[in-house]
């Protein structure tokens, strides 16, 4: 495909703007570490292709930034539907150089931590147990993390604590609080039992240190760092996958520490058995202790978190706005926080008060990205299950009340939860006319007001669909 020159320069200037906004949003340090090496490969059929030099960067950028890149690009060009991150290679003569620099702590200005040769990454002061809102989806992980932290307190220096479980393996999707819980464990121990040595580091930092140690032929010193540790926490171990030497080293370190009754805490985005590129024996060893998953947030938890965060900001946010956000931003807690920050920044700049309309406007791109997640197919499936009718009846011409009503409920939910138009919805319900959909929406609204069972059913379905 040959693109006209003007289109090409269009794309380049869009790309420059997307990068600029990304840099503003995530800050210079993160930008330099993860994003600077991105090169644009091309855009075709609504797909943006971006190259990065290493597999590790590809995984990291895809996981943490590709949704955002897509949303930013979407502001430039409606037709962009997907962002693909590719490894575009680089000579492997100096593997350490391909590693991204660690984000904080030992960057430009040397911190106390590096001077002490402490390899633990800095802890976020906000990530404490006190600031962690507990709900059904995270109660097991939270309780386990607390037990692990408490077991270290009250143990004499050099003493041997009774470990509740070893290792503790926390897993769950992005932005659900894994890092928060690990930092909370570290804070708890550091403030109550400062003589216990706690190391927290991300798996990529672990790899970075290890690769550097190999390069400087200094793996002994690397191992030595872990010898006297009481609690070792490694975050995001899915990134260790596929790197044989690092994996091997990780495994040895791990085994040695477990044998010495040292507490290990691991996090990942998947359960041990689902981790990719990790050897079977490592996987099975990772699952030996307690495996606690953090489930996607529920509406109640999201609202609880928002209320807690709103209290700590200066800005009064009306309950209605919080409820709206808890309904609409269902992906993860990080996005929820981001939404609150944007609203608060915007309101401070414009000097206004927080209103529902204002919030909707400031967050339109975020809301759009979240809306996309519920599809008409899912709604039909859930509603059919709920009312115990066949999925085929969503499309069929049958008009018996027992199927017609659930079908109307499904149409209503499609209108509420997806950005689809009435004709689009009609088409997905066996080619019905848009007036039929409109009628269904009105009918359900009317019935809901009088029929509390129906209203509850719909609320329940909405919550299930939004999670
Ligand atoms: P993960 O490591 O699982 O990707 P994080 O621990 O970084 O997620 O959490 C993302 C953001 O959401 C952090 O700012 C964290 O404080 C916040 N967060 C997540 N879960 C909770 C919770 N239950 N209560 C309060 N804040 C939370
Ligand atoms: Mg994390």
Tab-separated table of C-alpha atoms and ligand atoms in Angstrom:
chain	number	residue	atom	x	y	z
A	1	UNK	CA	0.000	0.000	0.000
A	2	UNK	CA	1.389	3.387	-0.911
A	3	UNK	CA	0.215	6.236	1.196
A	4	UNK	CA	0.017	9.760	-0.155
A	5	UNK	CA	2.699	11.992	1.317
A	6	UNK	CA	0.194	14.193	3.142
A	7	UNK	CA	-1.330	11.221	4.918
A	8	UNK	CA	2.115	10.096	5.990
A	9	UNK	CA	2.992	13.430	7.521
A	10	UNK	CA	-0.417	13.428	9.176
A	11	UNK	CA	0.406	10.181	10.840
A	12	UNK	CA	3.790	11.421	11.950
A	13	UNK	CA	2.333	14.517	13.523
A	14	UNK	CA	-0.404	12.495	15.216
A	15	UNK	CA	2.264	10.223	16.584
A	16	UNK	CA	4.239	13.206	17.868
A	17	UNK	CA	1.171	14.508	19.676
A	18	UNK	CA	0.316	11.120	21.141
A	19	UNK	CA	3.861	10.799	22.463
A	20	UNK	CA	3.756	14.291	23.873
A	21	UNK	CA	0.559	13.668	25.750
A	22	UNK	CA	1.795	10.332	26.987
A	23	UNK	CA	4.895	11.994	28.324
A	24	UNK	CA	2.837	14.637	30.105
A	25	UNK	CA	0.656	11.993	31.651
A	26	UNK	CA	3.202	9.531	32.878
A	27	UNK	CA	6.103	11.827	33.666
A	28	UNK	CA	9.622	12.046	32.327
A	29	UNK	CA	11.125	9.170	34.279
A	30	UNK	CA	8.585	6.586	33.202
A	31	UNK	CA	8.615	7.950	29.699
A	32	UNK	CA	12.360	7.631	29.384
A	33	UNK	CA	12.394	4.169	30.926
A	34	UNK	CA	9.629	2.558	28.936
A	35	UNK	CA	8.393	4.647	26.099
A	36	UNK	CA	11.223	6.567	24.552
A	37	UNK	CA	12.405	3.660	22.438
A	38	UNK	CA	9.062	3.247	20.700
A	39	UNK	CA	9.118	3.709	16.953
A	40	UNK	CA	6.094	3.941	14.753
A	41	UNK	CA	5.890	1.171	12.207
A	42	UNK	CA	2.738	2.067	10.479
A	43	UNK	CA	-0.983	2.449	10.632
A	44	UNK	CA	-3.312	0.381	8.576
A	45	UNK	CA	-6.902	-0.630	8.805
A	46	UNK	CA	-7.335	1.027	12.168
A	47	UNK	CA	-4.315	-0.727	13.612
A	48	UNK	CA	-1.318	1.184	14.893
A	49	UNK	CA	1.913	-0.792	14.980
A	50	UNK	CA	4.671	0.306	17.289
A	51	UNK	CA	8.089	-1.270	17.589
A	52	UNK	CA	10.238	-1.600	20.710
A	53	UNK	CA	13.698	-3.153	20.999
A	54	UNK	CA	13.085	-6.014	23.438
A	55	UNK	CA	10.518	-8.606	24.288
A	56	UNK	CA	10.497	-7.403	27.825
A	57	UNK	CA	9.645	-3.878	26.749
A	58	UNK	CA	6.998	-5.203	24.451
A	59	UNK	CA	5.264	-7.002	27.324
A	60	UNK	CA	5.592	-4.059	29.632
A	61	UNK	CA	4.399	-1.444	27.177
A	62	UNK	CA	1.524	-3.648	25.963
A	63	UNK	CA	0.378	-4.301	29.442
A	64	UNK	CA	0.703	-0.871	30.946
A	65	UNK	CA	0.421	1.615	28.140
A	66	UNK	CA	-1.226	0.223	25.039
A	67	UNK	CA	-4.781	1.006	26.159
A	68	UNK	CA	-3.752	4.542	26.853
A	69	UNK	CA	-1.921	4.895	23.558
A	70	UNK	CA	-5.011	3.650	21.797
A	71	UNK	CA	-7.251	6.104	23.621
A	72	UNK	CA	-4.917	9.018	22.864
A	73	UNK	CA	-4.685	8.026	19.256
A	74	UNK	CA	-8.408	7.681	19.140
A	75	UNK	CA	-8.668	11.350	19.969
A	76	UNK	CA	-6.599	12.046	16.873
A	77	UNK	CA	-8.301	9.603	14.610
A	78	UNK	CA	-11.613	7.875	15.261
A	79	UNK	CA	-10.747	4.966	13.059
A	80	UNK	CA	-7.978	3.672	15.310
A	81	UNK	CA	-9.226	0.527	17.005
A	82	UNK	CA	-6.117	-1.266	18.126
A	83	UNK	CA	-2.513	-0.768	19.092
A	84	UNK	CA	-0.011	-3.506	18.544
A	85	UNK	CA	3.428	-3.504	20.135
A	86	UNK	CA	6.101	-5.491	18.305
A	87	UNK	CA	9.654	-6.453	19.029
A	88	UNK	CA	11.747	-4.934	16.325
A	89	UNK	CA	15.026	-6.223	17.571
A	90	UNK	CA	18.436	-4.872	18.413
A	91	UNK	CA	21.811	-6.574	18.562
A	92	UNK	CA	22.146	-8.600	21.717
A	93	UNK	CA	25.855	-7.962	22.246
A	94	UNK	CA	25.177	-5.984	25.408
A	95	UNK	CA	22.027	-7.331	26.941
A	96	UNK	CA	22.187	-5.056	29.960
A	97	UNK	CA	21.785	-2.040	27.763
A	98	UNK	CA	18.570	-3.304	26.389
A	99	UNK	CA	17.179	-3.311	29.902
A	100	UNK	CA	15.099	-0.329	30.801
A	101	UNK	CA	16.507	1.755	33.605
A	102	UNK	CA	14.792	1.224	36.931
A	103	UNK	CA	12.128	3.810	37.429
A	104	UNK	CA	13.006	5.385	40.712
A	105	UNK	CA	15.503	5.286	43.518
A	106	UNK	CA	18.695	4.939	41.580
A	107	UNK	CA	18.084	7.311	38.748
A	108	UNK	CA	19.826	10.655	38.310
A	109	UNK	CA	20.136	11.609	41.951
A	110	UNK	CA	21.516	8.862	44.170
A	111	UNK	CA	19.123	8.077	46.999
A	112	UNK	CA	19.990	6.936	50.487
A	113	UNK	CA	18.933	3.474	49.429
A	114	UNK	CA	21.598	3.172	46.734
A	115	UNK	CA	24.261	4.539	49.031
A	116	UNK	CA	23.492	1.792	51.476
A	117	UNK	CA	23.660	-0.643	48.604
A	118	UNK	CA	20.170	-1.591	49.495
A	119	UNK	CA	18.573	-3.146	46.500
A	120	UNK	CA	15.047	-2.733	47.720
A	121	UNK	CA	12.993	-0.419	45.528
A	122	UNK	CA	11.469	2.675	47.148
A	123	UNK	CA	8.099	2.163	48.761
A	124	UNK	CA	5.103	4.310	47.980
A	125	UNK	CA	4.071	5.983	51.240
A	126	UNK	CA	0.410	5.766	50.288
A	127	UNK	CA	0.463	2.011	49.907
A	128	UNK	CA	-0.285	0.975	53.486
A	129	UNK	CA	-2.787	-1.411	55.020
A	130	UNK	CA	-4.582	1.598	56.482
A	131	UNK	CA	-5.189	2.946	52.982
A	132	UNK	CA	-6.295	-0.361	51.542
A	133	UNK	CA	-10.050	-0.728	51.211
A	134	UNK	CA	-11.115	-4.309	51.794
A	135	UNK	CA	-14.023	-5.909	49.964
A	136	UNK	CA	-15.078	-9.334	48.782
A	137	UNK	CA	-12.763	-9.408	45.755
A	138	UNK	CA	-9.582	-8.803	47.746
A	139	UNK	CA	-10.339	-10.005	51.262
A	140	UNK	CA	-8.364	-13.233	51.020
A	141	UNK	CA	-5.292	-11.541	49.579
A	142	UNK	CA	-5.539	-8.790	52.165
A	143	UNK	CA	-5.884	-11.190	55.096
A	144	UNK	CA	-2.970	-13.275	53.841
A	145	UNK	CA	-0.762	-10.212	53.403
A	146	UNK	CA	-1.560	-9.085	56.934
A	147	UNK	CA	-0.736	-12.488	58.398
A	148	UNK	CA	2.592	-12.489	56.597
A	149	UNK	CA	3.418	-9.012	57.900
A	150	UNK	CA	2.317	-9.730	61.450
A	151	UNK	CA	4.322	-12.949	61.632
A	152	UNK	CA	7.507	-10.868	61.309
A	153	UNK	CA	6.637	-8.539	64.138
A	154	UNK	CA	7.732	-9.558	67.620
A	155	UNK	CA	10.501	-11.789	66.307
A	156	UNK	CA	13.896	-11.071	67.800
A	157	UNK	CA	16.722	-10.051	65.514
A	158	UNK	CA	18.037	-13.223	63.906
A	159	UNK	CA	15.083	-15.110	65.405
A	160	UNK	CA	13.098	-17.622	63.489
A	161	UNK	CA	9.457	-16.716	63.004
A	162	UNK	CA	6.594	-19.108	62.492
A	163	UNK	CA	5.664	-18.395	58.871
A	164	UNK	CA	1.952	-18.682	58.081
A	165	UNK	CA	2.619	-19.832	54.522
A	166	UNK	CA	5.569	-19.706	52.237
A	167	UNK	CA	5.571	-18.440	49.601
A	168	UNK	CA	2.576	-16.168	49.491
A	169	UNK	CA	1.631	-15.857	45.852
A	170	UNK	CA	-0.678	-12.943	45.026
A	171	UNK	CA	-2.170	-12.745	41.617
A	172	UNK	CA	-4.745	-10.685	39.771
A	173	UNK	CA	-5.247	-8.318	36.861
A	174	UNK	CA	-3.531	-4.982	36.413
A	175	UNK	CA	-4.359	-2.246	38.888
A	176	UNK	CA	-6.143	-4.373	41.461
A	177	UNK	CA	-3.801	-3.767	44.386
A	178	UNK	CA	-1.006	-6.354	44.266
A	179	UNK	CA	1.780	-3.817	44.548
A	180	UNK	CA	-0.165	-1.914	47.158
A	181	UNK	CA	-0.405	-5.017	49.357
A	182	UNK	CA	3.281	-5.814	48.987
A	183	UNK	CA	4.317	-2.307	49.954
A	184	UNK	CA	1.879	-2.507	52.865
A	185	UNK	CA	3.638	-5.637	54.123
A	186	UNK	CA	6.969	-3.837	53.918
A	187	UNK	CA	5.696	-0.711	55.692
A	188	UNK	CA	4.089	-2.754	58.415
A	189	UNK	CA	7.332	-4.577	59.153
A	190	UNK	CA	9.588	-1.551	58.741
A	191	UNK	CA	7.638	0.498	61.217
A	192	UNK	CA	7.009	-2.220	63.784
A	193	UNK	CA	10.071	-4.422	63.435
A	194	UNK	CA	12.772	-2.304	61.785
A	195	UNK	CA	15.480	-4.900	62.476
A	196	UNK	CA	13.842	-7.355	60.101
A	197	UNK	CA	15.319	-7.023	56.636
A	198	UNK	CA	12.650	-6.651	54.013
A	199	UNK	CA	13.426	-6.401	50.338
A	200	UNK	CA	10.820	-5.445	47.815
A	201	UNK	CA	11.690	-5.306	44.166
A	202	UNK	CA	10.030	-5.692	40.869
A	203	UNK	CA	10.917	-8.707	38.786
A	204	UNK	CA	12.325	-6.439	36.107
A	205	UNK	CA	14.623	-4.849	38.622
A	206	UNK	CA	15.651	-8.272	39.803
A	207	UNK	CA	16.507	-9.131	36.219
A	208	UNK	CA	18.233	-5.850	35.660
A	209	UNK	CA	20.455	-6.363	38.683
A	210	UNK	CA	21.167	-9.905	37.705
A	211	UNK	CA	22.055	-9.118	34.117
A	212	UNK	CA	24.289	-6.332	35.328
A	213	UNK	CA	25.956	-8.705	37.776
A	214	UNK	CA	26.705	-11.125	34.961
A	215	UNK	CA	28.080	-8.337	32.851
A	216	UNK	CA	30.424	-7.228	35.589
A	217	UNK	CA	31.139	-10.852	36.486
A	218	UNK	CA	29.866	-10.214	39.947
A	219	UNK	CA	27.093	-12.725	40.556
A	220	UNK	CA	28.514	-13.539	43.983
A	221	UNK	CA	27.720	-10.057	45.221
A	222	UNK	CA	24.290	-10.382	43.703
A	223	UNK	CA	23.590	-13.515	45.718
A	224	UNK	CA	25.082	-12.025	48.826
A	225	UNK	CA	22.475	-9.288	48.792
A	226	UNK	CA	19.758	-11.804	49.395
A	227	UNK	CA	21.536	-13.911	51.976
A	228	UNK	CA	20.541	-11.940	55.033
A	229	UNK	CA	17.039	-11.027	53.976
A	230	UNK	CA	14.058	-11.955	56.172
A	231	UNK	CA	11.335	-11.160	53.699
A	232	UNK	CA	11.850	-11.069	49.952
A	233	UNK	CA	9.065	-9.720	47.784
A	234	UNK	CA	9.225	-9.836	44.021
A	235	UNK	CA	6.539	-8.056	42.073
A	236	UNK	CA	5.250	-8.985	38.617
A	237	UNK	CA	7.153	-12.233	38.123
A	238	UNK	CA	5.387	-12.857	34.833
A	239	UNK	CA	8.248	-10.818	33.368
A	240	UNK	CA	10.816	-13.393	34.356
A	241	UNK	CA	9.275	-15.811	31.880
A	242	UNK	CA	11.426	-16.936	29.010
A	243	UNK	CA	14.744	-15.646	30.302
A	244	UNK	CA	16.508	-18.834	31.137
A	245	UNK	CA	19.472	-17.575	33.110
A	246	UNK	CA	17.422	-15.181	35.200
A	247	UNK	CA	14.810	-17.800	35.801
A	248	UNK	CA	17.432	-20.222	36.955
A	249	UNK	CA	18.907	-17.647	39.315
A	250	UNK	CA	15.516	-16.706	40.599
A	251	UNK	CA	14.768	-20.332	41.289
A	252	UNK	CA	18.017	-20.873	43.202
A	253	UNK	CA	17.548	-17.763	45.271
A	254	UNK	CA	14.008	-18.768	45.948
A	255	UNK	CA	14.874	-22.305	47.020
A	256	UNK	CA	17.718	-21.212	49.222
A	257	UNK	CA	15.518	-18.711	51.036
A	258	UNK	CA	12.604	-21.081	51.499
A	259	UNK	CA	14.991	-23.678	52.905
A	260	UNK	CA	16.192	-21.104	55.418
A	261	UNK	CA	12.637	-20.307	56.486
A	262	UNK	CA	12.694	-16.838	54.974
A	263	UNK	CA	9.384	-15.380	53.904
A	264	UNK	CA	8.813	-14.937	50.195
A	265	UNK	CA	5.997	-12.974	48.629
A	266	UNK	CA	5.458	-13.066	44.902
A	267	UNK	CA	2.987	-11.314	42.668
A	268	UNK	CA	1.971	-11.962	39.099
A	269	UNK	CA	-0.862	-11.271	36.747
A	270	UNK	CA	-1.682	-14.980	36.482
A	271	UNK	CA	-1.812	-18.001	38.759
A	272	UNK	CA	1.428	-20.008	38.986
A	273	UNK	CA	0.142	-22.709	36.677
A	274	UNK	CA	-0.910	-20.191	34.029
A	275	UNK	CA	2.385	-18.329	33.912
A	276	UNK	CA	3.911	-18.450	30.462
A	277	UNK	CA	7.498	-19.253	29.686
A	278	UNK	CA	8.259	-20.467	33.178
A	279	UNK	CA	9.528	-23.958	33.797
A	280	UNK	CA	7.188	-26.499	35.337
A	281	UNK	CA	9.321	-27.047	38.429
A	282	UNK	CA	9.425	-23.314	39.095
A	283	UNK	CA	5.673	-23.012	38.646
A	284	UNK	CA	4.951	-25.853	40.979
A	285	UNK	CA	7.296	-24.499	43.603
A	286	UNK	CA	5.643	-21.090	43.379
A	287	UNK	CA	2.328	-22.663	44.252
A	288	UNK	CA	3.547	-24.463	47.365
A	289	UNK	CA	2.395	-21.943	49.892
A	290	UNK	CA	-0.772	-19.925	49.696
A	291	UNK	CA	-2.026	-18.773	46.317
A	292	UNK	CA	-4.423	-15.853	46.785
A	293	UNK	CA	-6.129	-14.202	43.859
A	294	UNK	CA	-7.534	-10.717	43.726
A	295	UNK	CA	-10.761	-10.695	41.770
A	296	UNK	CA	-11.976	-7.863	39.588
A	297	UNK	CA	-13.593	-5.110	41.626
A	298	UNK	CA	-17.288	-5.031	42.380
A	299	UNK	CA	-19.413	-1.913	42.338
A	300	UNK	CA	-19.405	-1.788	46.164
A	301	UNK	CA	-15.635	-1.998	46.380
A	302	UNK	CA	-15.164	0.655	43.716
A	303	UNK	CA	-17.504	2.994	45.513
A	304	UNK	CA	-15.759	2.312	48.829
A	305	UNK	CA	-12.370	3.073	47.298
A	306	UNK	CA	-13.639	6.259	45.672
A	307	UNK	CA	-15.174	7.458	48.921
A	308	UNK	CA	-11.917	6.815	50.746
A	309	UNK	CA	-9.880	8.624	48.084
A	310	UNK	CA	-12.296	11.527	47.825
A	311	UNK	CA	-11.939	12.067	51.541
A	312	UNK	CA	-8.198	12.498	51.219
A	313	UNK	CA	-8.440	15.069	48.416
A	314	UNK	CA	-9.331	18.640	49.269
A	315	UNK	CA	-12.127	18.686	46.809
A	316	UNK	CA	-15.688	17.828	47.753
A	317	UNK	CA	-16.973	15.355	45.188
A	318	UNK	CA	-20.719	14.775	45.305
A	319	UNK	CA	-21.870	11.230	46.052
A	320	UNK	CA	-23.641	11.152	42.729
A	321	UNK	CA	-20.402	11.658	40.849
A	322	UNK	CA	-18.701	8.917	42.845
A	323	UNK	CA	-21.553	6.524	42.110
A	324	UNK	CA	-21.389	7.403	38.471
A	325	UNK	CA	-17.664	6.683	38.349
A	326	UNK	CA	-18.074	3.419	40.244
A	327	UNK	CA	-20.666	2.344	37.686
A	328	UNK	CA	-18.778	3.437	34.641
A	329	UNK	CA	-15.120	2.786	35.310
A	330	UNK	CA	-14.999	-0.883	35.905
A	331	UNK	CA	-11.603	-1.834	34.554
A	332	UNK	CA	-9.371	-1.382	37.593
A	333	UNK	CA	-8.577	0.764	40.570
A	334	UNK	CA	-5.770	2.611	38.849
A	335	UNK	CA	-8.145	3.984	36.230
A	336	UNK	CA	-10.614	4.839	38.922
A	337	UNK	CA	-7.979	6.879	40.728
A	338	UNK	CA	-6.880	8.438	37.468
A	339	UNK	CA	-10.440	9.545	36.814
A	340	UNK	CA	-10.692	11.149	40.214
A	341	UNK	CA	-7.376	12.942	39.704
A	342	UNK	CA	-8.427	14.287	36.358
A	343	UNK	CA	-11.686	15.568	37.724
A	344	UNK	CA	-9.947	17.211	40.616
A	345	UNK	CA	-7.214	18.763	38.444
A	346	UNK	CA	-9.754	20.054	35.978
A	347	UNK	CA	-11.969	21.512	38.648
A	348	UNK	CA	-9.046	23.241	40.325
A	349	UNK	CA	-7.950	24.762	37.033
A	350	UNK	CA	-11.353	26.007	36.065
A	351	UNK	CA	-12.259	26.959	39.615
A	352	UNK	CA	-15.669	25.389	39.320
A	353	UNK	CA	-17.399	22.758	41.380
A	354	UNK	CA	-17.601	19.084	40.559
A	355	UNK	CA	-20.728	18.197	38.664
A	356	UNK	CA	-21.868	15.059	36.934
A	357	UNK	CA	-21.854	16.777	33.548
A	358	UNK	CA	-18.382	18.178	34.156
A	359	UNK	CA	-17.108	14.740	35.114
A	360	UNK	CA	-18.612	13.169	32.012
A	361	UNK	CA	-16.960	15.728	29.824
A	362	UNK	CA	-13.514	15.509	31.361
A	363	UNK	CA	-13.577	11.745	31.189
A	364	UNK	CA	-15.167	11.160	27.834
A	365	UNK	CA	-12.281	9.125	26.438
A	366	UNK	CA	-11.934	6.980	29.545
A	367	UNK	CA	-15.650	6.376	29.647
A	368	UNK	CA	-15.664	5.398	26.011
A	369	UNK	CA	-12.881	2.890	26.555
A	370	UNK	CA	-14.757	1.378	29.472
A	371	UNK	CA	-18.045	1.292	27.635
A	372	UNK	CA	-16.523	-0.770	24.898
A	373	UNK	CA	-16.022	-3.610	27.275
A	374	UNK	CA	-19.624	-4.725	27.519
A	375	UNK	CA	-20.921	-6.127	24.257
A	376	UNK	CA	-24.417	-6.829	23.052
A	377	UNK	CA	-23.557	-10.519	22.826
A	378	UNK	CA	-22.541	-10.632	26.463
A	379	UNK	CA	-25.693	-8.858	27.529
A	380	UNK	CA	-27.861	-11.269	25.584
A	381	UNK	CA	-26.046	-14.234	27.044
A	382	UNK	CA	-26.263	-13.035	30.633
A	383	UNK	CA	-29.887	-12.047	30.408
A	384	UNK	CA	-30.842	-15.351	28.782
A	385	UNK	CA	-29.035	-17.222	31.558
A	386	UNK	CA	-30.652	-15.127	34.218
A	387	UNK	CA	-34.174	-15.737	32.941
A	388	UNK	CA	-33.454	-19.268	31.940
A	389	UNK	CA	-34.395	-18.893	28.307
A	390	UNK	CA	-32.460	-19.975	25.241
A	391	UNK	CA	-29.960	-17.559	23.768
A	392	UNK	CA	-31.670	-18.127	20.411
A	393	UNK	CA	-34.797	-16.508	21.825
A	394	UNK	CA	-32.981	-13.184	21.887
A	395	UNK	CA	-33.086	-13.281	18.094
A	396	UNK	CA	-36.290	-15.267	17.556
A	397	UNK	CA	-39.689	-13.923	16.623
A	398	UNK	CA	-41.439	-15.585	19.572
A	399	UNK	CA	-43.638	-13.146	21.390
A	400	UNK	CA	-44.647	-15.117	24.455
A	401	UNK	CA	-44.231	-12.948	27.550
A	402	UNK	CA	-41.719	-15.423	29.051
A	403	UNK	CA	-39.258	-14.638	26.284
A	404	UNK	CA	-40.416	-11.221	25.128
A	405	UNK	CA	-39.857	-9.565	28.508
A	406	UNK	CA	-36.281	-10.813	28.987
A	407	UNK	CA	-35.566	-9.742	25.424
A	408	UNK	CA	-36.777	-6.260	26.276
A	409	UNK	CA	-34.627	-6.236	29.379
A	410	UNK	CA	-31.637	-7.161	27.231
A	411	UNK	CA	-32.415	-4.366	24.755
A	412	UNK	CA	-32.755	-1.932	27.613
A	413	UNK	CA	-29.385	-2.961	29.031
A	414	UNK	CA	-27.765	-2.681	25.601
A	415	UNK	CA	-28.978	0.891	25.382
A	416	UNK	CA	-27.715	1.652	28.881
A	417	UNK	CA	-24.390	-0.113	28.844
A	418	UNK	CA	-23.110	0.078	25.288
A	419	UNK	CA	-22.589	3.026	22.976
A	420	UNK	CA	-24.602	1.251	20.251
A	421	UNK	CA	-27.412	3.052	18.464
A	422	UNK	CA	-31.017	1.849	18.442
A	423	UNK	CA	-30.814	0.497	14.865
A	424	UNK	CA	-27.585	-1.336	15.693
A	425	UNK	CA	-29.181	-2.916	18.717
A	426	UNK	CA	-32.268	-3.846	16.704
A	427	UNK	CA	-30.127	-5.620	14.149
A	428	UNK	CA	-28.503	-7.747	16.830
A	429	UNK	CA	-31.925	-8.838	18.074
A	430	UNK	CA	-32.936	-10.758	14.982
A	431	UNK	CA	-33.097	-7.731	12.706
A	432	UNK	CA	-35.720	-5.813	14.631
A	433	UNK	CA	-36.600	-2.238	13.857
A	434	UNK	CA	-35.177	0.611	15.930
A	435	UNK	CA	-38.693	1.560	17.031
A	436	UNK	CA	-39.040	-1.863	18.635
A	437	UNK	CA	-35.911	-1.197	20.646
A	438	UNK	CA	-37.134	2.242	21.612
A	439	UNK	CA	-40.420	0.761	22.714
A	440	UNK	CA	-38.593	-1.875	24.783
A	441	UNK	CA	-36.455	0.760	26.505
A	442	UNK	CA	-39.506	2.854	27.420
A	443	UNK	CA	-41.495	-0.151	28.498
A	444	UNK	CA	-38.767	-1.384	30.849
A	445	UNK	CA	-38.243	2.065	32.299
A	446	UNK	CA	-41.947	2.250	33.031
A	447	UNK	CA	-42.172	-1.241	34.530
A	448	UNK	CA	-39.047	-0.752	36.611
A	449	UNK	CA	-40.589	2.172	38.414
A	450	UNK	CA	-43.481	0.056	39.645
A	451	UNK	CA	-41.970	-3.416	39.881
A	452	UNK	CA	-39.176	-3.695	42.444
A	453	UNK	CA	-38.327	-7.286	41.522
A	454	UNK	CA	-37.700	-6.246	37.963
A	455	UNK	CA	-35.693	-3.239	39.104
A	456	UNK	CA	-33.532	-5.490	41.277
A	457	UNK	CA	-33.051	-8.009	38.484
A	458	UNK	CA	-31.837	-5.276	36.215
A	459	UNK	CA	-29.509	-3.827	38.801
A	460	UNK	CA	-28.059	-7.273	39.430
A	461	UNK	CA	-27.553	-7.898	35.730
A	462	UNK	CA	-25.940	-4.531	35.303
A	463	UNK	CA	-23.450	-5.251	38.042
A	464	UNK	CA	-22.602	-8.650	36.681
A	465	UNK	CA	-22.079	-7.214	33.245
A	466	UNK	CA	-19.923	-4.391	34.458
A	467	UNK	CA	-17.486	-6.712	36.173
B	1	LIG	P1	-1.343	-3.849	40.716
B	1	LIG	O1	0.008	-3.935	41.329
B	1	LIG	O2	-2.215	-5.008	41.053
B	1	LIG	O3	-1.292	-3.602	39.228
B	1	LIG	P2	-1.551	-1.491	42.358
B	1	LIG	O4	-1.260	-2.096	43.672
B	1	LIG	O5	-0.472	-0.707	41.722
B	1	LIG	O6	-2.074	-2.600	41.326
B	1	LIG	O7	-2.852	-0.612	42.491
B	1	LIG	C1	-3.203	0.395	41.564
B	1	LIG	C2	-3.703	1.610	42.292
B	1	LIG	O8	-4.949	1.312	42.884
B	1	LIG	C3	-2.790	2.036	43.429
B	1	LIG	O9	-2.756	3.428	43.481
B	1	LIG	C4	-3.453	1.473	44.659
B	1	LIG	O10	-3.216	2.252	45.799
B	1	LIG	C5	-4.907	1.497	44.285
B	1	LIG	N1	-5.674	0.409	44.902
B	1	LIG	C6	-5.846	-0.835	44.443
B	1	LIG	N2	-6.627	-1.564	45.255
B	1	LIG	C7	-6.965	-0.746	46.271
B	1	LIG	C8	-7.785	-0.897	47.447
B	1	LIG	N3	-8.404	-2.050	47.727
B	1	LIG	N4	-7.906	0.160	48.269
B	1	LIG	C9	-7.296	1.336	47.987
B	1	LIG	N5	-6.536	1.548	46.903
B	1	LIG	C10	-6.364	0.528	46.047
B	2	LIG	MG1	1.835	-3.776	40.409
